Coordinates of N, CA and C in Angstrom, one line a residue:
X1 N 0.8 -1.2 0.0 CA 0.0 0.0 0.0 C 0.9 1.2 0.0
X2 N 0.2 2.4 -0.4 CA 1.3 3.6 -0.8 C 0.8 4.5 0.2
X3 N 1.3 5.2 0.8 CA 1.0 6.0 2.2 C 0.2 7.3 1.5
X4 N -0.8 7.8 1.9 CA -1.6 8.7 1.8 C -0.5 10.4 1.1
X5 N -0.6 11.0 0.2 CA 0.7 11.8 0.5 C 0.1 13.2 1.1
X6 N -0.7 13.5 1.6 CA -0.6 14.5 2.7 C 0.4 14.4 3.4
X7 N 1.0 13.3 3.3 CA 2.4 13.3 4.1 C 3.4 13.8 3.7
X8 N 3.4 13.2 2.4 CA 4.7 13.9 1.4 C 5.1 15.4 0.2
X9 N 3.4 15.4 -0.1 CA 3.3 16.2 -0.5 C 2.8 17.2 0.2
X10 N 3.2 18.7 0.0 CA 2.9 19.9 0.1 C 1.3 19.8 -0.9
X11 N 0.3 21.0 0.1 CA -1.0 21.1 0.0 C -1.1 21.9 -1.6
X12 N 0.3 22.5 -2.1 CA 0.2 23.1 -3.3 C 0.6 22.3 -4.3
X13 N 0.5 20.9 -4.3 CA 0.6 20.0 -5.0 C -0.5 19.3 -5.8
X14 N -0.3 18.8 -7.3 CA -1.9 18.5 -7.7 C -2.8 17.5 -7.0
X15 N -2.2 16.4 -6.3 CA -2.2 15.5 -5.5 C -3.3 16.2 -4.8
X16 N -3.3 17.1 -4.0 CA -4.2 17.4 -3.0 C -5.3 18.5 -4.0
X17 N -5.1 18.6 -4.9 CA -6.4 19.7 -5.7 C -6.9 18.6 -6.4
X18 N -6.6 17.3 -6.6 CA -7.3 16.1 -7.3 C -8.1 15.6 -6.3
X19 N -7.7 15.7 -4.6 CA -8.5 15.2 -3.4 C -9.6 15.9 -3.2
X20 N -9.6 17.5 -3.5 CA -10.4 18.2 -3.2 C -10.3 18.6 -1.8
X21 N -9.3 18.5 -1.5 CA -8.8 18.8 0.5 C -8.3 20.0 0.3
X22 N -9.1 20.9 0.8 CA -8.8 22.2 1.1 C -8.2 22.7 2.6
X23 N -6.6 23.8 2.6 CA -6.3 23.3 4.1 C -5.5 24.9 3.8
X24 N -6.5 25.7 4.9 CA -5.9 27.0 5.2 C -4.2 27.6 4.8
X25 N -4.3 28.8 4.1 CA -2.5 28.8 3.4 C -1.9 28.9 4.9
X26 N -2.3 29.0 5.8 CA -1.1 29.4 7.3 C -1.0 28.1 7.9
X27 N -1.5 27.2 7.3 CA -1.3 25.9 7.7 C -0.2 24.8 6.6
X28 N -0.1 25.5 5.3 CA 0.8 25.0 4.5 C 2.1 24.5 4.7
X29 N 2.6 24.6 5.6 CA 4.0 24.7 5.7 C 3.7 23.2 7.5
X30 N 2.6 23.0 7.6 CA 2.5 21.4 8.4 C 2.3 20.3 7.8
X31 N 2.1 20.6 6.2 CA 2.0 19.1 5.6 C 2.9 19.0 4.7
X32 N 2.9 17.9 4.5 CA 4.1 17.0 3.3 C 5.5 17.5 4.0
X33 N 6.1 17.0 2.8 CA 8.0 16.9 3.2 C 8.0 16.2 4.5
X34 N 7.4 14.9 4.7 CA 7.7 14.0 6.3 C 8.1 15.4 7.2
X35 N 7.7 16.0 7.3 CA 7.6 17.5 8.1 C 7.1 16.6 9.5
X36 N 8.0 16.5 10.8 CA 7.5 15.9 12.1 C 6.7 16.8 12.6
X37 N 5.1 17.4 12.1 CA 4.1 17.9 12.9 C 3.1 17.5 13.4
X38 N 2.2 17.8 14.4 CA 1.3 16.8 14.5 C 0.0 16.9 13.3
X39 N 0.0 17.9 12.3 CA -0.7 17.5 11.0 C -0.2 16.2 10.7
X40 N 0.9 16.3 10.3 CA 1.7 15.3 9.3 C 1.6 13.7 10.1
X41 N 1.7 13.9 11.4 CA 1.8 12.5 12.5 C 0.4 11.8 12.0
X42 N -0.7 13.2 12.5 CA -2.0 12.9 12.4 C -2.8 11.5 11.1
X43 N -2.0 12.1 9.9 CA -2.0 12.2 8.0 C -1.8 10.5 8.4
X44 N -0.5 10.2 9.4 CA 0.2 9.0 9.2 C -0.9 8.2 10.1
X45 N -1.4 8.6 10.8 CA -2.1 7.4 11.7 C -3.3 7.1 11.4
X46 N -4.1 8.0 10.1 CA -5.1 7.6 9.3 C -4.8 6.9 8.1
X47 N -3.7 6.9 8.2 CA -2.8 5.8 6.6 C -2.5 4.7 7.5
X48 N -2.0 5.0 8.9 CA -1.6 3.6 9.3 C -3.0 2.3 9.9
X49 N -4.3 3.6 10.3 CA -5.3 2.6 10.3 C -6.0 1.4 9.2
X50 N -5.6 2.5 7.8 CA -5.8 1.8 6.6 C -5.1 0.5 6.7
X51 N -4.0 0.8 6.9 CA -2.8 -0.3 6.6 C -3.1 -1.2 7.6
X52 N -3.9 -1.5 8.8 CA -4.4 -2.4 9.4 C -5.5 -3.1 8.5
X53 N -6.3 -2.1 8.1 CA -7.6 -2.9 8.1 C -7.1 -3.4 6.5
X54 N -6.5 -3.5 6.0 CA -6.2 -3.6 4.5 C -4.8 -4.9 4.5
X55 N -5.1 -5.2 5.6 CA -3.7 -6.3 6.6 C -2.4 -5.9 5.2
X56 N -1.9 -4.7 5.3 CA -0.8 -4.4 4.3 C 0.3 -4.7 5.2
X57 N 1.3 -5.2 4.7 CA 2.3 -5.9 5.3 C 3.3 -4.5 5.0
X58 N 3.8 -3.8 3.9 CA 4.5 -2.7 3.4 C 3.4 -1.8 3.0
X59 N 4.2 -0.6 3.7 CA 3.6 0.5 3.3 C 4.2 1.6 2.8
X60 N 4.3 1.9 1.3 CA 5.4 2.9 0.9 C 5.0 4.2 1.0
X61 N 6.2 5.0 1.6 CA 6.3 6.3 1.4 C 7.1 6.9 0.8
X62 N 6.5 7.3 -0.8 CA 7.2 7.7 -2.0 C 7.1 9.7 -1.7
X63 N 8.3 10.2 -1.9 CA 8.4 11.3 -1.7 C 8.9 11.9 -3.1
X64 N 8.5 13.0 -2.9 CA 8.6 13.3 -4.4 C 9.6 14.3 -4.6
X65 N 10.2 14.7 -5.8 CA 11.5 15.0 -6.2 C 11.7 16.4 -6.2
X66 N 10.5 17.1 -5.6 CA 10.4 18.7 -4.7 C 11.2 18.1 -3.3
X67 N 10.9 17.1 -2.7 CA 11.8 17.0 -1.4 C 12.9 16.3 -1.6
X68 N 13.6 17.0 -2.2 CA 15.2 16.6 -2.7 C 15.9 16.7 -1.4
X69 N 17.2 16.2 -1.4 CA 18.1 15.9 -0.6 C 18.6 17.6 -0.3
X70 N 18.4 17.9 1.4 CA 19.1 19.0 2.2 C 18.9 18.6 3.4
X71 N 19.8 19.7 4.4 CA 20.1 18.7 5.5 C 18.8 18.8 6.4
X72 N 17.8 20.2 5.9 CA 16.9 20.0 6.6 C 15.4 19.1 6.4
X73 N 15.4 18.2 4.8 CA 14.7 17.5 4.9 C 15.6 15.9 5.0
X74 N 16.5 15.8 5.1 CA 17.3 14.8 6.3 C 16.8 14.9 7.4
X75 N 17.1 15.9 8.1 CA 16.4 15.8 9.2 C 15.1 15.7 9.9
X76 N 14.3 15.7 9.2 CA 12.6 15.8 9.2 C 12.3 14.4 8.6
X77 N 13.0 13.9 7.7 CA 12.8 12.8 7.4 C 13.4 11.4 8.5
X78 N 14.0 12.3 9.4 CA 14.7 11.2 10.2 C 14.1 11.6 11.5
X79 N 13.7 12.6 11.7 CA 12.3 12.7 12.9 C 11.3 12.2 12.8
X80 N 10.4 12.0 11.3 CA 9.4 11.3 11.3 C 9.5 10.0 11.3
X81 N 10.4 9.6 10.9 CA 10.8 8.3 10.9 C 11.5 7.8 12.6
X82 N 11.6 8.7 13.3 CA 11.9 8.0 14.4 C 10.6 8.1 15.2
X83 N 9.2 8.9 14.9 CA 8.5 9.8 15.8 C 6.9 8.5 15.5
X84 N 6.8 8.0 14.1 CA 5.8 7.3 13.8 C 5.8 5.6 14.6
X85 N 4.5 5.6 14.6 CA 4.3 4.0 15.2 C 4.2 3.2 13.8
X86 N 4.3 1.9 13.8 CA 4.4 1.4 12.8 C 3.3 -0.2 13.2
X87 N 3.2 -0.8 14.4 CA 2.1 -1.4 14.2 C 2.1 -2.7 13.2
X88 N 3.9 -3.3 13.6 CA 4.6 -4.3 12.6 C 4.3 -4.3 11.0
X89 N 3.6 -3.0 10.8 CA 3.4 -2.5 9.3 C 5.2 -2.3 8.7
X90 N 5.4 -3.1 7.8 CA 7.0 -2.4 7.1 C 6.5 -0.9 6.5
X91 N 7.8 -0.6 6.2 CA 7.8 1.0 6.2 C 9.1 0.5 4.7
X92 N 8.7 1.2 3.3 CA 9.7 1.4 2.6 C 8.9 2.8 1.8
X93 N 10.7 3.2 1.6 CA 10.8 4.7 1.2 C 10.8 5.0 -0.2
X94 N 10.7 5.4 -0.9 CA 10.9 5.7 -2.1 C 11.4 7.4 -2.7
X95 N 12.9 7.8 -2.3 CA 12.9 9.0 -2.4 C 13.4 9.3 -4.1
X96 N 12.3 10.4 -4.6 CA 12.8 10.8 -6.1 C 14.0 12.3 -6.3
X97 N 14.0 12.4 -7.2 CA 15.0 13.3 -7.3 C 16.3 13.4 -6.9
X98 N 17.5 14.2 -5.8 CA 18.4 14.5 -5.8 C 19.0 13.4 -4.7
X99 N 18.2 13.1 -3.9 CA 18.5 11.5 -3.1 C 20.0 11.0 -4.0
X100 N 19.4 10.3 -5.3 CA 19.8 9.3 -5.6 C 21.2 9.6 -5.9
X101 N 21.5 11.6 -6.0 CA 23.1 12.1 -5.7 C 23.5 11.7 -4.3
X102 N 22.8 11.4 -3.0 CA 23.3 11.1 -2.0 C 22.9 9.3 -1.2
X103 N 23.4 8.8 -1.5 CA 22.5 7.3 -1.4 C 23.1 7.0 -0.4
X104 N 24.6 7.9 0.4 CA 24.7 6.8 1.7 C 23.9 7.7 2.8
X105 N 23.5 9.1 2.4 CA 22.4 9.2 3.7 C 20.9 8.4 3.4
X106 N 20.7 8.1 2.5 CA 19.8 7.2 2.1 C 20.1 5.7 2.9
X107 N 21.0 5.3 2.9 CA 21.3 4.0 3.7 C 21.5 4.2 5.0
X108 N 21.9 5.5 5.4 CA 22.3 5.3 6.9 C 20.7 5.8 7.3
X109 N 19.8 6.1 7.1 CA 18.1 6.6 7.2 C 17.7 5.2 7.2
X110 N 17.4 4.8 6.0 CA 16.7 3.5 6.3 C 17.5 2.3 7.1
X111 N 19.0 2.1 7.1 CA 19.0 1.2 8.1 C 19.0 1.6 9.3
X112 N 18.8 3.0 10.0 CA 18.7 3.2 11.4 C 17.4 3.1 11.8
X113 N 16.7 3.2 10.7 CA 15.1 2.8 11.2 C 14.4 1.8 10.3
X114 N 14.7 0.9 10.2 CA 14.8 -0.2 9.3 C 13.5 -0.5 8.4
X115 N 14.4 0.8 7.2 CA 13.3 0.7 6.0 C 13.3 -0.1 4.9
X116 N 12.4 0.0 3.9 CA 12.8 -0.3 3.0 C 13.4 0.4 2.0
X117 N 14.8 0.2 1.0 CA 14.4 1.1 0.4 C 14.2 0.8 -1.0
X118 N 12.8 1.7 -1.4 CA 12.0 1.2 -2.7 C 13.0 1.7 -4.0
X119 N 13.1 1.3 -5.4 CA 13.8 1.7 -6.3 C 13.2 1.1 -7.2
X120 N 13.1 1.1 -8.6 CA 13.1 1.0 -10.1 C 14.2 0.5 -10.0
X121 N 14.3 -0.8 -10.5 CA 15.6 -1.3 -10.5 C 16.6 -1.5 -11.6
X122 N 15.4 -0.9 -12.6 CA 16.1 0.2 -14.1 C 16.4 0.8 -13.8
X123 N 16.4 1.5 -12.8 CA 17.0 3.2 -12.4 C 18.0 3.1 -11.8
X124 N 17.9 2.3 -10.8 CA 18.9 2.6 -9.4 C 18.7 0.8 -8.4
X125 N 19.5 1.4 -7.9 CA 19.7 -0.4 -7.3 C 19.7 -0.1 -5.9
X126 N 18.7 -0.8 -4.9 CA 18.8 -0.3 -3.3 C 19.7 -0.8 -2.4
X127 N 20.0 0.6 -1.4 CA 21.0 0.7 -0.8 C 20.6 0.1 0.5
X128 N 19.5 -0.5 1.0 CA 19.0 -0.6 2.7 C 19.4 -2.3 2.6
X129 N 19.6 -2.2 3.9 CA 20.3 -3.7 4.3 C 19.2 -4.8 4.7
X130 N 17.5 -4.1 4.2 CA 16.3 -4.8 5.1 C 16.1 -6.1 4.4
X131 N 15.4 -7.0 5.2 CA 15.6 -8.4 4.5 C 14.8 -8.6 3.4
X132 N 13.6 -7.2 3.2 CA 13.1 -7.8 1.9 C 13.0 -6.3 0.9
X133 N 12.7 -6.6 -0.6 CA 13.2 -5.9 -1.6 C 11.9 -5.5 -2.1
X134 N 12.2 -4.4 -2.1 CA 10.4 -3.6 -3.0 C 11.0 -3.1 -4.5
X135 N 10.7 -3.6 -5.6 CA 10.8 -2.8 -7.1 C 9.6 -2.2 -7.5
X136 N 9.0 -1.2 -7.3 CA 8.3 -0.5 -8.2 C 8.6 0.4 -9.6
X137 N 7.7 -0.2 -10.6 CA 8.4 0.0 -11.7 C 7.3 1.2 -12.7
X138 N 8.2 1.8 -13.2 CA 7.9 3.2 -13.6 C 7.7 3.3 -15.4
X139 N 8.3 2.0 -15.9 CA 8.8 2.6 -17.6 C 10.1 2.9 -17.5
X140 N 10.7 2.5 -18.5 CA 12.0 2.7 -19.0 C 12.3 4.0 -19.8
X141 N 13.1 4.9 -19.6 CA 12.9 6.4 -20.8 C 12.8 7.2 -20.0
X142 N 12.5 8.7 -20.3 CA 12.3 9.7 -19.7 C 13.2 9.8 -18.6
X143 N 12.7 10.7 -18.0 CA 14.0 11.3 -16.4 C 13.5 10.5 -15.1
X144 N 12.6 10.0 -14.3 CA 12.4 9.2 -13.5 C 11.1 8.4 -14.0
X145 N 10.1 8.4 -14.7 CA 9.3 8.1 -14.9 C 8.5 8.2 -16.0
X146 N 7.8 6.6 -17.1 CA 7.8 7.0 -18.8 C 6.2 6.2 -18.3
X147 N 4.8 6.3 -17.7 CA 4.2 5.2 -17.9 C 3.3 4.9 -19.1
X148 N 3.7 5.2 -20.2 CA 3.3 4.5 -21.4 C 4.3 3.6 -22.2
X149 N 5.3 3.4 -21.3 CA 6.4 2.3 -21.5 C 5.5 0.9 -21.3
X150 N 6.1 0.1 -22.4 CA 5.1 -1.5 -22.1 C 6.6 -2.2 -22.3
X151 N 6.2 -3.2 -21.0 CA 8.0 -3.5 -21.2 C 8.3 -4.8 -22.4
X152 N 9.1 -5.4 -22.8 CA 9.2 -5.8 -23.5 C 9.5 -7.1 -23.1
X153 N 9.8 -8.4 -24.0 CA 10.0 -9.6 -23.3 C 11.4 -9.7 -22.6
X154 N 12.5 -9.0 -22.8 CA 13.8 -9.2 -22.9 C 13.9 -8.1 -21.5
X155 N 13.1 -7.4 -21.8 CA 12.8 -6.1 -20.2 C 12.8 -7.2 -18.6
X156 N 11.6 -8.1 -19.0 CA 11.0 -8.8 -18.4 C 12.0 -10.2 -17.8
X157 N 13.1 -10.5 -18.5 CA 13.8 -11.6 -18.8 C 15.0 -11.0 -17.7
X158 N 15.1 -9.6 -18.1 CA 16.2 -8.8 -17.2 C 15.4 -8.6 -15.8
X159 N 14.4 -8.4 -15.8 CA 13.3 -8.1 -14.5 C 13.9 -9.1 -13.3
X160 N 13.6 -10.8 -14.1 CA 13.4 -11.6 -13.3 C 15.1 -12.2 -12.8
X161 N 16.1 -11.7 -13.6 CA 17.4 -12.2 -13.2 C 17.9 -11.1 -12.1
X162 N 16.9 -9.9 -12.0 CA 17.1 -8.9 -10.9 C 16.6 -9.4 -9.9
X163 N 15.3 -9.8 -9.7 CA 14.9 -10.7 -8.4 C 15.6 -11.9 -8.2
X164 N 16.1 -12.7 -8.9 CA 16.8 -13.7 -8.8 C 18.0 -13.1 -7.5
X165 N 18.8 -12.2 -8.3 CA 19.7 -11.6 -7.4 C 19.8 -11.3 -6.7
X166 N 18.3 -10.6 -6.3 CA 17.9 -10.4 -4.8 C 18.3 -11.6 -3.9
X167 N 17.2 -12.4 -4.2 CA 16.9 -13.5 -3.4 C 18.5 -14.6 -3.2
X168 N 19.6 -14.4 -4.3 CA 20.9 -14.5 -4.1 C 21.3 -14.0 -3.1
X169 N 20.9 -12.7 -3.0 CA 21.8 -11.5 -1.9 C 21.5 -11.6 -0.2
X170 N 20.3 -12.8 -0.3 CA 20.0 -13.0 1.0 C 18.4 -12.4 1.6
X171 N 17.8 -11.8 0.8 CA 16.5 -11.2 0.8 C 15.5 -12.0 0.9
X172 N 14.7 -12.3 1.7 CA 13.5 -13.0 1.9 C 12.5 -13.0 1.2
X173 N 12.6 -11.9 1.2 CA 10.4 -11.5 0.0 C 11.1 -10.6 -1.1
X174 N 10.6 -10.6 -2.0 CA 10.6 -9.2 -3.5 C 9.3 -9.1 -3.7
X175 N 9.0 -7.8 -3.5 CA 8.4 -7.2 -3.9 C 8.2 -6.8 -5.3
X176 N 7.1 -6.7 -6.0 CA 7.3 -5.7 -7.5 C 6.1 -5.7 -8.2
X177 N 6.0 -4.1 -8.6 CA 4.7 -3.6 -8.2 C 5.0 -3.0 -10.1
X178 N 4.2 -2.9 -10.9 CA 4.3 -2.0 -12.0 C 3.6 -1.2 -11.9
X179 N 3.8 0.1 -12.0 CA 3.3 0.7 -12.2 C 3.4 1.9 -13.4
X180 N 3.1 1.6 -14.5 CA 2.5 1.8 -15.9 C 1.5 1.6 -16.6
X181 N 1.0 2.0 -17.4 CA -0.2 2.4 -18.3 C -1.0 0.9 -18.5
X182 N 0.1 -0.1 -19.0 CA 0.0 -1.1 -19.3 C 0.4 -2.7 -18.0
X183 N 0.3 -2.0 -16.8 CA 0.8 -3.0 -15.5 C -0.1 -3.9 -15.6
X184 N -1.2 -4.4 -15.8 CA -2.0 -5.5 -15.6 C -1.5 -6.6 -16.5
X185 N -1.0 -6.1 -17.5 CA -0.9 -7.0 -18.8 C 0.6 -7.1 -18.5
X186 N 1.7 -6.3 -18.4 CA 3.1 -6.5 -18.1 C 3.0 -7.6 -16.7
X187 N 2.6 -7.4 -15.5 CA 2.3 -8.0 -14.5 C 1.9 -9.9 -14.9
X188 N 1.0 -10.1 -15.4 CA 0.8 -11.5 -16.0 C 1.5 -11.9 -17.1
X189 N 2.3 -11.5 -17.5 CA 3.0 -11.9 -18.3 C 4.4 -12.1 -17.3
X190 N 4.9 -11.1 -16.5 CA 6.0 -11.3 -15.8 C 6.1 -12.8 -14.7
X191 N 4.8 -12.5 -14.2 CA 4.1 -14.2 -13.4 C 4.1 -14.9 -14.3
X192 N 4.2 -15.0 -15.7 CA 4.3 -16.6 -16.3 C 6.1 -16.7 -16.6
X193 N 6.8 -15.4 -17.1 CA 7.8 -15.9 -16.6 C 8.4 -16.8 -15.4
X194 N 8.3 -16.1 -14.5 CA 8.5 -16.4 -13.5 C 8.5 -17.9 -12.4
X195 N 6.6 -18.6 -13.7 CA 6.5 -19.6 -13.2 C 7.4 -20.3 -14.2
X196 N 7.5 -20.2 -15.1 CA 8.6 -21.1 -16.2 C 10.0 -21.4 -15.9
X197 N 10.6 -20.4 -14.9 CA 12.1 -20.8 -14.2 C 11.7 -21.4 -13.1
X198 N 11.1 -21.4 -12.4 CA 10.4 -22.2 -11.2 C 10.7 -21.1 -10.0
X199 N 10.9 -19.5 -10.4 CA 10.8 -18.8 -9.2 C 9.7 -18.4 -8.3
X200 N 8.6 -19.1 -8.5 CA 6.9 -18.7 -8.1 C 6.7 -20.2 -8.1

């Protein structure tokens, strides 16, 4: 499950004019960017009730590439992450943008609070030591994200020698989620790979 992003996103985001959540301008500056406020806490313990009743094992919190890497959303992001209950819900991150210039504060974040960390594994390869692997997949092309990419058989063939490698590297569960135009149909087709090497 993907965490609600009133957490991550700022209220001047389309995200929240698509919700229709209208939230005072002097209150702007208490939501999104993992901002440790009690808005933002609040945001999390109505995503984490979900995440109960929806028995979600992972729950991603994808931040978006406005909360680039500085030291003061480092820090906010390592207060909320020390300040939230979790409710044996996994917690993986997915940070876009300038992150991926700094990946060992990315590793030293998620392994002090033992996240996941989520990646495209066309993009970028994860740096968290947690025992299990989340790929969320975007399309191949473009600058972080193409979703009218349909992956191809040979995409797919590389997909599954990437989880293979996981599950090499000592990783218990993979995760992998598509998400593109065409994920339903990529998705069953990746599961019949998958049953054909006997990894499923």
């Amino acid at each position: 499950m993907k965490a609600w992003q009133a957490i991550t996103h700022p209220p001047s985001s389309p995200t929240w004019r698509r919700a229709g959540i209208k939230v005072p301008k002097s209150k702007y500056d208490r939501y999104g960017f993992l901002r440790p406020t009690e808005e933002n806490l609040e945001a999390w313990e109505k995503t984490l009730e979900i995440c109960r009743a929806m028995k979600a094992e992972v729950c991603v919190i994808q931040t978006p590439a406005a909360f680039g890497y500085t030291s003061e959303n480092l820090r906010n992001a390592d207060q909320f992450f020390s300040t939230i209950r979790r409710d044996n819900v996994l917690i993986g991150w997915e940070p876009r943008g300038t992150w991926r210039e700094h990946l060992d504060s990315v590793k030293k974040l998620c392994d002090k609070h033992d996240i996941i960390h989520v990646v495209d594994p066309f993009r970028s390869k994860s740096v968290s030591m947690h025992s299990l692997a989340y790929f969320r997949l975007h399309g191949i092309g473009g600058k972080e994200v193409n979703y009218r990419y349909k992956y191809t058989d040979q995409d797919l063939t590389r997909l599954k020698e990437i989880v293979d490698a996981a599950f090499k590297e000592g990783k218990e569960k993979v995760y992998v989620l598509f998400n593109n135009v065409a994920m339903a149909e990529d998705a069953a087709r990746f599961i019949n790979i998958l049953k054909k090497s006997g990894l499923l």
